[in-house]
């Protein structure tokens, strides 16, 4: 029996006082045991008080530039293939998630580069025209001064569908100087734990300003203990999970949920000539394969315009070929019984539809670890079964896809585009009206830019409260100045 890998990060709480629970991932040579901390409500309350106090004494006093520099040093370590933290992250994320090891390696490189110093500076500048607002009172155009203050305690509740996901909200919290406690998911408890330890190593002033905990989903006693200590709760997960969490958040505590979303791709006839079609299909396939469509930004349907030298059906065939080729480079992870049943059920429904409806076709046999469902008549955007199942639907013009996307307005997020400039700009307004919050290139759907407005919201502004020092106070103060008389 090997010693379990320890997850969690608990500053101020001795490990011997903590009850640990072991989570097992994989089997045989690919098995890994991860010990996660199961704190009592009293321990959660004490940990929250410790982190909050450390945040006041350390994090709140650091200039944002110093915080960015610390994060940058940690990211540089994680981008170093020979660094022990990077080696451990690659090993554990592949074993815990089941994703192909090479996919994890390449995905980490792309993802981590988003958090280097220049990108973090853009991140801050995206939400604050004057980033010094996070450090001290600054003059504002209307008169007076203003200051942005982050929460005294920010609680993160993370999902485990995409490796490394916690880094987004972790970094956001740090940039607004919010001491934080993050609750990791049972499906992926390791990355946030590694990052917290690494950050404490590269910047000891932050060592007590961040904690990483675990408890089972639905543990309302632990949720209540943790949420009652928070100023802001930022949560990721399914809509039912978020609805249940909201019930545990006190009325005066801000709740920022990121729930279930759907994304799609649009392929113009301009991208379907003999030279561009194959590259377009390859970009679309990469968006499908990366992390097995587990992210909210992963495509589930491609709407493909007629009129190109390559027909929508031929594009579907090319996409199927690219998915087959990528299987040799990035093998699909082993599915759980529930996931396998979902894929099988989706395939069966598509197959039955192909028997009863002309122009519907299923590409990829039952043994293939991918499946493309093609339809000559497009319908409203619908979820597929994920795990390399995707729909390709033909439209006469890309404009025709807009109302089909708008049918899922409340859930629509990313739209990946392969289109000429005039089409892109003409469609951007309509897609925004349809509910899309992010429009990007096909092939970039799973790699959001630094500072993106997740689900159309401000990543940093949503976390702060603004304090205004009005001009009237400045003017009145002049009457009491020692030089007045």
PDB file of C-alpha atoms in Angstrom, residues 182-453:
ATOM      1  CA  UNK A 182     -11.270  27.088  -1.695  1.00  0.00           C
ATOM      2  CA  UNK A 183     -13.317  23.916  -1.511  1.00  0.00           C
ATOM      3  CA  UNK A 184     -12.011  21.345  -4.010  1.00  0.00           C
ATOM      4  CA  UNK A 185     -14.167  18.783  -5.775  1.00  0.00           C
ATOM      5  CA  UNK A 186     -13.819  15.071  -5.137  1.00  0.00           C
ATOM      6  CA  UNK A 187     -13.201  14.613  -8.866  1.00  0.00           C
ATOM      7  CA  UNK A 188     -10.065  16.811  -8.851  1.00  0.00           C
ATOM      8  CA  UNK A 189      -8.619  17.756  -5.457  1.00  0.00           C
ATOM      9  CA  UNK A 190      -4.948  18.198  -6.370  1.00  0.00           C
ATOM     10  CA  UNK A 191      -4.197  21.259  -8.527  1.00  0.00           C
ATOM     11  CA  UNK A 192      -5.412  23.954  -6.130  1.00  0.00           C
ATOM     12  CA  UNK A 193      -3.559  22.209  -3.305  1.00  0.00           C
ATOM     13  CA  UNK A 194      -0.291  22.181  -5.264  1.00  0.00           C
ATOM     14  CA  UNK A 195      -0.667  25.794  -6.323  1.00  0.00           C
ATOM     15  CA  UNK A 196      -1.382  27.000  -2.776  1.00  0.00           C
ATOM     16  CA  UNK A 197       1.783  25.313  -1.481  1.00  0.00           C
ATOM     17  CA  UNK A 198       3.865  26.645  -4.340  1.00  0.00           C
ATOM     18  CA  UNK A 199       2.576  30.193  -3.886  1.00  0.00           C
ATOM     19  CA  UNK A 200       3.403  30.070  -0.172  1.00  0.00           C
ATOM     20  CA  UNK A 201       6.905  28.932  -1.104  1.00  0.00           C
ATOM     21  CA  UNK A 202       7.600  31.704  -3.609  1.00  0.00           C
ATOM     22  CA  UNK A 203       5.941  34.441  -1.495  1.00  0.00           C
ATOM     23  CA  UNK A 204       5.854  33.612   2.249  1.00  0.00           C
ATOM     24  CA  UNK A 205       3.759  36.728   2.942  1.00  0.00           C
ATOM     25  CA  UNK A 206       0.868  34.919   1.245  1.00  0.00           C
ATOM     26  CA  UNK A 207       1.350  31.619   3.086  1.00  0.00           C
ATOM     27  CA  UNK A 208      -1.507  32.140   5.552  1.00  0.00           C
ATOM     28  CA  UNK A 209      -3.831  34.073   3.234  1.00  0.00           C
ATOM     29  CA  UNK A 210      -5.113  31.061   1.327  1.00  0.00           C
ATOM     30  CA  UNK A 211      -6.508  27.667   2.366  1.00  0.00           C
ATOM     31  CA  UNK A 212      -7.770  24.636   0.448  1.00  0.00           C
ATOM     32  CA  UNK A 213     -10.345  22.323   2.022  1.00  0.00           C
ATOM     33  CA  UNK A 214     -12.592  19.430   1.029  1.00  0.00           C
ATOM     34  CA  UNK A 215     -15.923  18.027   2.076  1.00  0.00           C
ATOM     35  CA  UNK A 216     -18.546  16.018   0.251  1.00  0.00           C
ATOM     36  CA  UNK A 217     -20.986  17.845  -1.950  1.00  0.00           C
ATOM     37  CA  UNK A 218     -24.275  18.346  -0.157  1.00  0.00           C
ATOM     38  CA  UNK A 219     -22.663  18.518   3.299  1.00  0.00           C
ATOM     39  CA  UNK A 220     -24.867  21.399   4.395  1.00  0.00           C
ATOM     40  CA  UNK A 221     -23.343  21.606   7.883  1.00  0.00           C
ATOM     41  CA  UNK A 222     -19.864  22.232   6.467  1.00  0.00           C
ATOM     42  CA  UNK A 223     -21.242  24.565   3.804  1.00  0.00           C
ATOM     43  CA  UNK A 224     -23.071  26.614   6.403  1.00  0.00           C
ATOM     44  CA  UNK A 225     -19.996  26.866   8.637  1.00  0.00           C
ATOM     45  CA  UNK A 226     -17.806  28.024   5.761  1.00  0.00           C
ATOM     46  CA  UNK A 227     -20.274  30.305   4.000  1.00  0.00           C
ATOM     47  CA  UNK A 228     -21.268  32.091   7.212  1.00  0.00           C
ATOM     48  CA  UNK A 229     -17.678  33.335   7.506  1.00  0.00           C
ATOM     49  CA  UNK A 230     -17.498  34.612   3.909  1.00  0.00           C
ATOM     50  CA  UNK A 231     -18.194  37.994   2.365  1.00  0.00           C
ATOM     51  CA  UNK A 232     -18.405  36.506  -1.134  1.00  0.00           C
ATOM     52  CA  UNK A 233     -19.019  32.924  -2.312  1.00  0.00           C
ATOM     53  CA  UNK A 234     -17.941  32.144  -5.882  1.00  0.00           C
ATOM     54  CA  UNK A 235     -19.143  28.726  -7.057  1.00  0.00           C
ATOM     55  CA  UNK A 236     -18.863  26.492 -10.124  1.00  0.00           C
ATOM     56  CA  UNK A 237     -21.062  23.496 -10.856  1.00  0.00           C
ATOM     57  CA  UNK A 238     -24.282  22.170 -12.267  1.00  0.00           C
ATOM     58  CA  UNK A 239     -27.413  24.250 -11.934  1.00  0.00           C
ATOM     59  CA  UNK A 240     -28.970  21.954  -9.333  1.00  0.00           C
ATOM     60  CA  UNK A 241     -25.794  22.061  -7.259  1.00  0.00           C
ATOM     61  CA  UNK A 242     -25.664  25.847  -7.425  1.00  0.00           C
ATOM     62  CA  UNK A 243     -29.321  26.146  -6.439  1.00  0.00           C
ATOM     63  CA  UNK A 244     -28.639  24.002  -3.370  1.00  0.00           C
ATOM     64  CA  UNK A 245     -25.528  26.026  -2.480  1.00  0.00           C
ATOM     65  CA  UNK A 246     -27.446  29.278  -2.760  1.00  0.00           C
ATOM     66  CA  UNK A 247     -29.758  28.051  -0.001  1.00  0.00           C
ATOM     67  CA  UNK A 248     -26.753  27.811   2.352  1.00  0.00           C
ATOM     68  CA  UNK A 249     -25.403  31.300   1.625  1.00  0.00           C
ATOM     69  CA  UNK A 250     -26.483  33.957   4.159  1.00  0.00           C
ATOM     70  CA  UNK A 251     -28.669  36.755   2.809  1.00  0.00           C
ATOM     71  CA  UNK A 252     -25.963  39.402   3.247  1.00  0.00           C
ATOM     72  CA  UNK A 253     -23.269  37.367   1.492  1.00  0.00           C
ATOM     73  CA  UNK A 254     -22.720  37.923  -2.217  1.00  0.00           C
ATOM     74  CA  UNK A 255     -23.161  34.730  -4.274  1.00  0.00           C
ATOM     75  CA  UNK A 256     -21.515  34.516  -7.716  1.00  0.00           C
ATOM     76  CA  UNK A 257     -22.516  31.278  -9.503  1.00  0.00           C
ATOM     77  CA  UNK A 258     -21.105  29.861 -12.728  1.00  0.00           C
ATOM     78  CA  UNK A 259     -23.435  27.116 -13.884  1.00  0.00           C
ATOM     79  CA  UNK A 260     -24.113  24.883 -16.841  1.00  0.00           C
ATOM     80  CA  UNK A 261     -23.471  26.437 -20.268  1.00  0.00           C
ATOM     81  CA  UNK A 262     -23.608  25.399 -23.928  1.00  0.00           C
ATOM     82  CA  UNK A 263     -21.227  26.403 -26.702  1.00  0.00           C
ATOM     83  CA  UNK A 264     -21.206  25.943 -30.470  1.00  0.00           C
ATOM     84  CA  UNK A 265     -19.181  26.575 -33.608  1.00  0.00           C
ATOM     85  CA  UNK A 266     -20.091  28.384 -36.834  1.00  0.00           C
ATOM     86  CA  UNK A 267     -18.349  27.486 -40.105  1.00  0.00           C
ATOM     87  CA  UNK A 268     -18.753  29.800 -43.088  1.00  0.00           C
ATOM     88  CA  UNK A 269     -18.649  28.692 -46.721  1.00  0.00           C
ATOM     89  CA  UNK A 270     -15.535  30.921 -46.940  1.00  0.00           C
ATOM     90  CA  UNK A 271     -13.735  28.350 -44.760  1.00  0.00           C
ATOM     91  CA  UNK A 272     -14.820  25.431 -46.948  1.00  0.00           C
ATOM     92  CA  UNK A 273     -12.634  25.599 -50.025  1.00  0.00           C
ATOM     93  CA  UNK A 274     -10.104  22.934 -50.934  1.00  0.00           C
ATOM     94  CA  UNK A 275      -7.284  24.705 -49.071  1.00  0.00           C
ATOM     95  CA  UNK A 276      -9.012  25.699 -45.829  1.00  0.00           C
ATOM     96  CA  UNK A 277     -11.604  23.017 -45.099  1.00  0.00           C
ATOM     97  CA  UNK A 278      -9.216  20.419 -43.686  1.00  0.00           C
ATOM     98  CA  UNK A 279      -7.514  22.929 -41.383  1.00  0.00           C
ATOM     99  CA  UNK A 280     -10.925  24.158 -40.242  1.00  0.00           C
ATOM    100  CA  UNK A 281     -12.021  20.596 -39.463  1.00  0.00           C
ATOM    101  CA  UNK A 282      -8.779  20.035 -37.541  1.00  0.00           C
ATOM    102  CA  UNK A 283      -9.361  23.174 -35.441  1.00  0.00           C
ATOM    103  CA  UNK A 284     -12.925  22.068 -34.725  1.00  0.00           C
ATOM    104  CA  UNK A 285     -11.735  18.589 -33.730  1.00  0.00           C
ATOM    105  CA  UNK A 286      -9.191  20.022 -31.300  1.00  0.00           C
ATOM    106  CA  UNK A 287     -11.932  22.025 -29.602  1.00  0.00           C
ATOM    107  CA  UNK A 288     -13.941  18.807 -29.235  1.00  0.00           C
ATOM    108  CA  UNK A 289     -11.074  16.654 -27.987  1.00  0.00           C
ATOM    109  CA  UNK A 290      -9.492  18.998 -25.436  1.00  0.00           C
ATOM    110  CA  UNK A 291     -10.633  17.777 -22.037  1.00  0.00           C
ATOM    111  CA  UNK A 292     -13.385  15.713 -23.665  1.00  0.00           C
ATOM    112  CA  UNK A 293     -15.843  18.645 -23.896  1.00  0.00           C
ATOM    113  CA  UNK A 294     -16.037  18.898 -20.120  1.00  0.00           C
ATOM    114  CA  UNK A 295     -15.643  22.684 -20.167  1.00  0.00           C
ATOM    115  CA  UNK A 296     -18.557  25.072 -20.606  1.00  0.00           C
ATOM    116  CA  UNK A 297     -16.693  26.563 -23.596  1.00  0.00           C
ATOM    117  CA  UNK A 298     -16.435  23.236 -25.462  1.00  0.00           C
ATOM    118  CA  UNK A 299     -18.505  22.888 -28.666  1.00  0.00           C
ATOM    119  CA  UNK A 300     -21.436  20.515 -28.823  1.00  0.00           C
ATOM    120  CA  UNK A 301     -22.789  21.529 -32.245  1.00  0.00           C
ATOM    121  CA  UNK A 302     -21.238  22.989 -35.401  1.00  0.00           C
ATOM    122  CA  UNK A 303     -23.509  24.888 -37.766  1.00  0.00           C
ATOM    123  CA  UNK A 304     -21.949  24.718 -41.236  1.00  0.00           C
ATOM    124  CA  UNK A 305     -23.009  26.933 -44.155  1.00  0.00           C
ATOM    125  CA  UNK A 306     -23.755  25.585 -47.588  1.00  0.00           C
ATOM    126  CA  UNK A 307     -22.236  27.166 -50.688  1.00  0.00           C
ATOM    127  CA  UNK A 308     -18.575  26.229 -50.282  1.00  0.00           C
ATOM    128  CA  UNK A 309     -16.618  23.796 -52.425  1.00  0.00           C
ATOM    129  CA  UNK A 310     -16.777  21.429 -49.472  1.00  0.00           C
ATOM    130  CA  UNK A 311     -20.357  20.638 -48.461  1.00  0.00           C
ATOM    131  CA  UNK A 312     -21.486  20.545 -44.824  1.00  0.00           C
ATOM    132  CA  UNK A 313     -21.733  16.747 -45.047  1.00  0.00           C
ATOM    133  CA  UNK A 314     -18.196  16.532 -46.393  1.00  0.00           C
ATOM    134  CA  UNK A 315     -17.061  18.793 -43.568  1.00  0.00           C
ATOM    135  CA  UNK A 316     -18.701  16.401 -41.098  1.00  0.00           C
ATOM    136  CA  UNK A 317     -16.758  13.559 -42.686  1.00  0.00           C
ATOM    137  CA  UNK A 318     -13.522  15.526 -42.438  1.00  0.00           C
ATOM    138  CA  UNK A 319     -14.268  16.303 -38.792  1.00  0.00           C
ATOM    139  CA  UNK A 320     -14.842  12.594 -38.175  1.00  0.00           C
ATOM    140  CA  UNK A 321     -11.501  11.836 -39.827  1.00  0.00           C
ATOM    141  CA  UNK A 322      -9.718  14.396 -37.643  1.00  0.00           C
ATOM    142  CA  UNK A 323     -11.322  12.966 -34.502  1.00  0.00           C
ATOM    143  CA  UNK A 324     -10.142   9.510 -35.529  1.00  0.00           C
ATOM    144  CA  UNK A 325      -6.607  10.833 -36.096  1.00  0.00           C
ATOM    145  CA  UNK A 326      -6.540  12.647 -32.761  1.00  0.00           C
ATOM    146  CA  UNK A 327      -7.534   9.453 -30.977  1.00  0.00           C
ATOM    147  CA  UNK A 328      -4.071   8.115 -31.852  1.00  0.00           C
ATOM    148  CA  UNK A 329      -2.416  11.224 -30.369  1.00  0.00           C
ATOM    149  CA  UNK A 330      -4.742  11.869 -27.428  1.00  0.00           C
ATOM    150  CA  UNK A 331      -6.566   8.702 -26.426  1.00  0.00           C
ATOM    151  CA  UNK A 332      -9.997   9.320 -24.931  1.00  0.00           C
ATOM    152  CA  UNK A 333     -10.053   8.683 -21.212  1.00  0.00           C
ATOM    153  CA  UNK A 334     -11.877   5.680 -19.797  1.00  0.00           C
ATOM    154  CA  UNK A 335     -15.497   6.618 -19.224  1.00  0.00           C
ATOM    155  CA  UNK A 336     -17.411   5.983 -16.046  1.00  0.00           C
ATOM    156  CA  UNK A 337     -20.415   3.674 -16.283  1.00  0.00           C
ATOM    157  CA  UNK A 338     -22.708   6.707 -16.178  1.00  0.00           C
ATOM    158  CA  UNK A 339     -20.766   8.482 -18.942  1.00  0.00           C
ATOM    159  CA  UNK A 340     -20.670   5.359 -21.107  1.00  0.00           C
ATOM    160  CA  UNK A 341     -24.420   4.922 -20.712  1.00  0.00           C
ATOM    161  CA  UNK A 342     -24.968   8.579 -21.653  1.00  0.00           C
ATOM    162  CA  UNK A 343     -22.866   8.221 -24.809  1.00  0.00           C
ATOM    163  CA  UNK A 344     -24.599   4.970 -25.757  1.00  0.00           C
ATOM    164  CA  UNK A 345     -28.026   6.523 -25.222  1.00  0.00           C
ATOM    165  CA  UNK A 346     -27.135   9.575 -27.305  1.00  0.00           C
ATOM    166  CA  UNK A 347     -25.830   7.394 -30.140  1.00  0.00           C
ATOM    167  CA  UNK A 348     -28.982   5.298 -30.064  1.00  0.00           C
ATOM    168  CA  UNK A 349     -31.203   8.380 -30.282  1.00  0.00           C
ATOM    169  CA  UNK A 350     -29.200   9.754 -33.202  1.00  0.00           C
ATOM    170  CA  UNK A 351     -29.325   6.401 -34.954  1.00  0.00           C
ATOM    171  CA  UNK A 352     -33.085   6.108 -34.544  1.00  0.00           C
ATOM    172  CA  UNK A 353     -33.445   9.613 -35.929  1.00  0.00           C
ATOM    173  CA  UNK A 354     -31.363   8.641 -38.972  1.00  0.00           C
ATOM    174  CA  UNK A 355     -33.828   5.823 -39.709  1.00  0.00           C
ATOM    175  CA  UNK A 356     -36.874   8.041 -39.468  1.00  0.00           C
ATOM    176  CA  UNK A 357     -35.624  11.314 -40.916  1.00  0.00           C
ATOM    177  CA  UNK A 358     -34.000  11.922 -44.284  1.00  0.00           C
ATOM    178  CA  UNK A 359     -30.659  13.734 -44.278  1.00  0.00           C
ATOM    179  CA  UNK A 360     -29.613  12.501 -40.837  1.00  0.00           C
ATOM    180  CA  UNK A 361     -26.495  10.370 -40.632  1.00  0.00           C
ATOM    181  CA  UNK A 362     -24.309   8.925 -37.898  1.00  0.00           C
ATOM    182  CA  UNK A 363     -20.546   8.892 -38.588  1.00  0.00           C
ATOM    183  CA  UNK A 364     -18.384   6.573 -36.518  1.00  0.00           C
ATOM    184  CA  UNK A 365     -19.252   3.009 -35.550  1.00  0.00           C
ATOM    185  CA  UNK A 366     -20.217   1.946 -32.057  1.00  0.00           C
ATOM    186  CA  UNK A 367     -16.652   0.859 -31.256  1.00  0.00           C
ATOM    187  CA  UNK A 368     -15.145   4.234 -32.132  1.00  0.00           C
ATOM    188  CA  UNK A 369     -14.353   6.529 -29.154  1.00  0.00           C
ATOM    189  CA  UNK A 370     -15.962   9.447 -30.981  1.00  0.00           C
ATOM    190  CA  UNK A 371     -19.153  10.102 -32.917  1.00  0.00           C
ATOM    191  CA  UNK A 372     -20.363  12.779 -35.337  1.00  0.00           C
ATOM    192  CA  UNK A 373     -24.096  13.140 -35.980  1.00  0.00           C
ATOM    193  CA  UNK A 374     -24.841  14.966 -39.231  1.00  0.00           C
ATOM    194  CA  UNK A 375     -28.154  16.589 -40.177  1.00  0.00           C
ATOM    195  CA  UNK A 376     -29.131  18.372 -43.391  1.00  0.00           C
ATOM    196  CA  UNK A 377     -31.862  20.258 -41.533  1.00  0.00           C
ATOM    197  CA  UNK A 378     -30.535  22.254 -38.580  1.00  0.00           C
ATOM    198  CA  UNK A 379     -32.333  22.441 -35.272  1.00  0.00           C
ATOM    199  CA  UNK A 380     -32.014  24.405 -32.036  1.00  0.00           C
ATOM    200  CA  UNK A 381     -28.783  23.999 -30.106  1.00  0.00           C
ATOM    201  CA  UNK A 382     -29.009  20.930 -27.888  1.00  0.00           C
ATOM    202  CA  UNK A 383     -26.495  19.271 -25.558  1.00  0.00           C
ATOM    203  CA  UNK A 384     -24.779  16.117 -26.738  1.00  0.00           C
ATOM    204  CA  UNK A 385     -23.280  13.390 -24.556  1.00  0.00           C
ATOM    205  CA  UNK A 386     -19.823  15.032 -24.376  1.00  0.00           C
ATOM    206  CA  UNK A 387     -16.740  12.788 -24.514  1.00  0.00           C
ATOM    207  CA  UNK A 388     -16.197  13.340 -28.261  1.00  0.00           C
ATOM    208  CA  UNK A 389     -19.814  13.257 -29.356  1.00  0.00           C
ATOM    209  CA  UNK A 390     -20.745  16.207 -31.536  1.00  0.00           C
ATOM    210  CA  UNK A 391     -23.381  17.359 -34.003  1.00  0.00           C
ATOM    211  CA  UNK A 392     -22.822  18.957 -37.417  1.00  0.00           C
ATOM    212  CA  UNK A 393     -25.865  20.666 -38.908  1.00  0.00           C
ATOM    213  CA  UNK A 394     -26.183  22.371 -42.277  1.00  0.00           C
ATOM    214  CA  UNK A 395     -27.592  25.884 -42.727  1.00  0.00           C
ATOM    215  CA  UNK A 396     -28.011  27.942 -45.881  1.00  0.00           C
ATOM    216  CA  UNK A 397     -26.354  30.975 -44.284  1.00  0.00           C
ATOM    217  CA  UNK A 398     -24.681  31.525 -40.920  1.00  0.00           C
ATOM    218  CA  UNK A 399     -27.425  34.029 -40.102  1.00  0.00           C
ATOM    219  CA  UNK A 400     -29.812  31.080 -40.022  1.00  0.00           C
ATOM    220  CA  UNK A 401     -27.946  29.644 -37.041  1.00  0.00           C
ATOM    221  CA  UNK A 402     -28.525  32.669 -34.831  1.00  0.00           C
ATOM    222  CA  UNK A 403     -32.158  31.899 -33.843  1.00  0.00           C
ATOM    223  CA  UNK A 404     -31.148  28.277 -33.280  1.00  0.00           C
ATOM    224  CA  UNK A 405     -28.530  29.445 -30.789  1.00  0.00           C
ATOM    225  CA  UNK A 406     -30.930  31.957 -29.252  1.00  0.00           C
ATOM    226  CA  UNK A 407     -33.212  29.060 -28.300  1.00  0.00           C
ATOM    227  CA  UNK A 408     -30.649  28.404 -25.535  1.00  0.00           C
ATOM    228  CA  UNK A 409     -30.133  32.067 -24.623  1.00  0.00           C
ATOM    229  CA  UNK A 410     -29.960  31.374 -20.891  1.00  0.00           C
ATOM    230  CA  UNK A 411     -27.224  28.771 -21.374  1.00  0.00           C
ATOM    231  CA  UNK A 412     -25.319  29.995 -24.436  1.00  0.00           C
ATOM    232  CA  UNK A 413     -21.722  30.960 -23.768  1.00  0.00           C
ATOM    233  CA  UNK A 414     -18.944  30.583 -26.382  1.00  0.00           C
ATOM    234  CA  UNK A 415     -19.308  30.659 -30.162  1.00  0.00           C
ATOM    235  CA  UNK A 416     -16.266  29.573 -32.174  1.00  0.00           C
ATOM    236  CA  UNK A 417     -16.075  31.156 -35.624  1.00  0.00           C
ATOM    237  CA  UNK A 418     -14.451  30.227 -38.919  1.00  0.00           C
ATOM    238  CA  UNK A 419     -15.671  33.076 -41.131  1.00  0.00           C
ATOM    239  CA  UNK A 420     -14.537  36.005 -43.281  1.00  0.00           C
ATOM    240  CA  UNK A 421     -14.140  39.417 -41.566  1.00  0.00           C
ATOM    241  CA  UNK A 422     -17.365  40.890 -42.931  1.00  0.00           C
ATOM    242  CA  UNK A 423     -19.310  37.856 -41.682  1.00  0.00           C
ATOM    243  CA  UNK A 424     -17.618  37.937 -38.290  1.00  0.00           C
ATOM    244  CA  UNK A 425     -18.412  41.573 -37.612  1.00  0.00           C
ATOM    245  CA  UNK A 426     -21.926  41.337 -39.024  1.00  0.00           C
ATOM    246  CA  UNK A 427     -22.722  38.312 -36.848  1.00  0.00           C
ATOM    247  CA  UNK A 428     -21.103  39.543 -33.638  1.00  0.00           C
ATOM    248  CA  UNK A 429     -23.994  41.855 -32.756  1.00  0.00           C
ATOM    249  CA  UNK A 430     -26.611  39.189 -33.526  1.00  0.00           C
ATOM    250  CA  UNK A 431     -24.744  36.561 -31.515  1.00  0.00           C
ATOM    251  CA  UNK A 432     -24.522  38.903 -28.548  1.00  0.00           C
ATOM    252  CA  UNK A 433     -28.255  39.514 -28.767  1.00  0.00           C
ATOM    253  CA  UNK A 434     -28.760  35.748 -28.926  1.00  0.00           C
ATOM    254  CA  UNK A 435     -27.021  35.309 -25.573  1.00  0.00           C
ATOM    255  CA  UNK A 436     -23.392  34.582 -26.484  1.00  0.00           C
ATOM    256  CA  UNK A 437     -20.859  36.102 -24.098  1.00  0.00           C
ATOM    257  CA  UNK A 438     -17.693  35.069 -25.935  1.00  0.00           C
ATOM    258  CA  UNK A 439     -16.892  34.897 -29.655  1.00  0.00           C
ATOM    259  CA  UNK A 440     -13.539  33.433 -30.628  1.00  0.00           C
ATOM    260  CA  UNK A 441     -11.732  31.615 -33.401  1.00  0.00           C
ATOM    261  CA  UNK A 442     -12.472  27.980 -34.037  1.00  0.00           C
ATOM    262  CA  UNK A 443      -9.625  26.093 -32.401  1.00  0.00           C
ATOM    263  CA  UNK A 444      -9.452  28.590 -29.528  1.00  0.00           C
ATOM    264  CA  UNK A 445     -12.757  27.748 -27.843  1.00  0.00           C
ATOM    265  CA  UNK A 446     -11.099  25.946 -24.937  1.00  0.00           C
ATOM    266  CA  UNK A 447      -8.418  28.603 -24.360  1.00  0.00           C
ATOM    267  CA  UNK A 448     -10.033  31.867 -23.176  1.00  0.00           C
ATOM    268  CA  UNK A 449      -7.886  34.979 -23.190  1.00  0.00           C
ATOM    269  CA  UNK A 450      -6.564  36.533 -19.996  1.00  0.00           C
ATOM    270  CA  UNK A 451      -9.190  38.740 -18.431  1.00  0.00           C
ATOM    271  CA  UNK A 452     -12.132  37.242 -20.304  1.00  0.00           C
ATOM    272  CA  UNK A 453     -15.520  38.129 -18.910  1.00  0.00           C
TER     273      UNK A 453
END
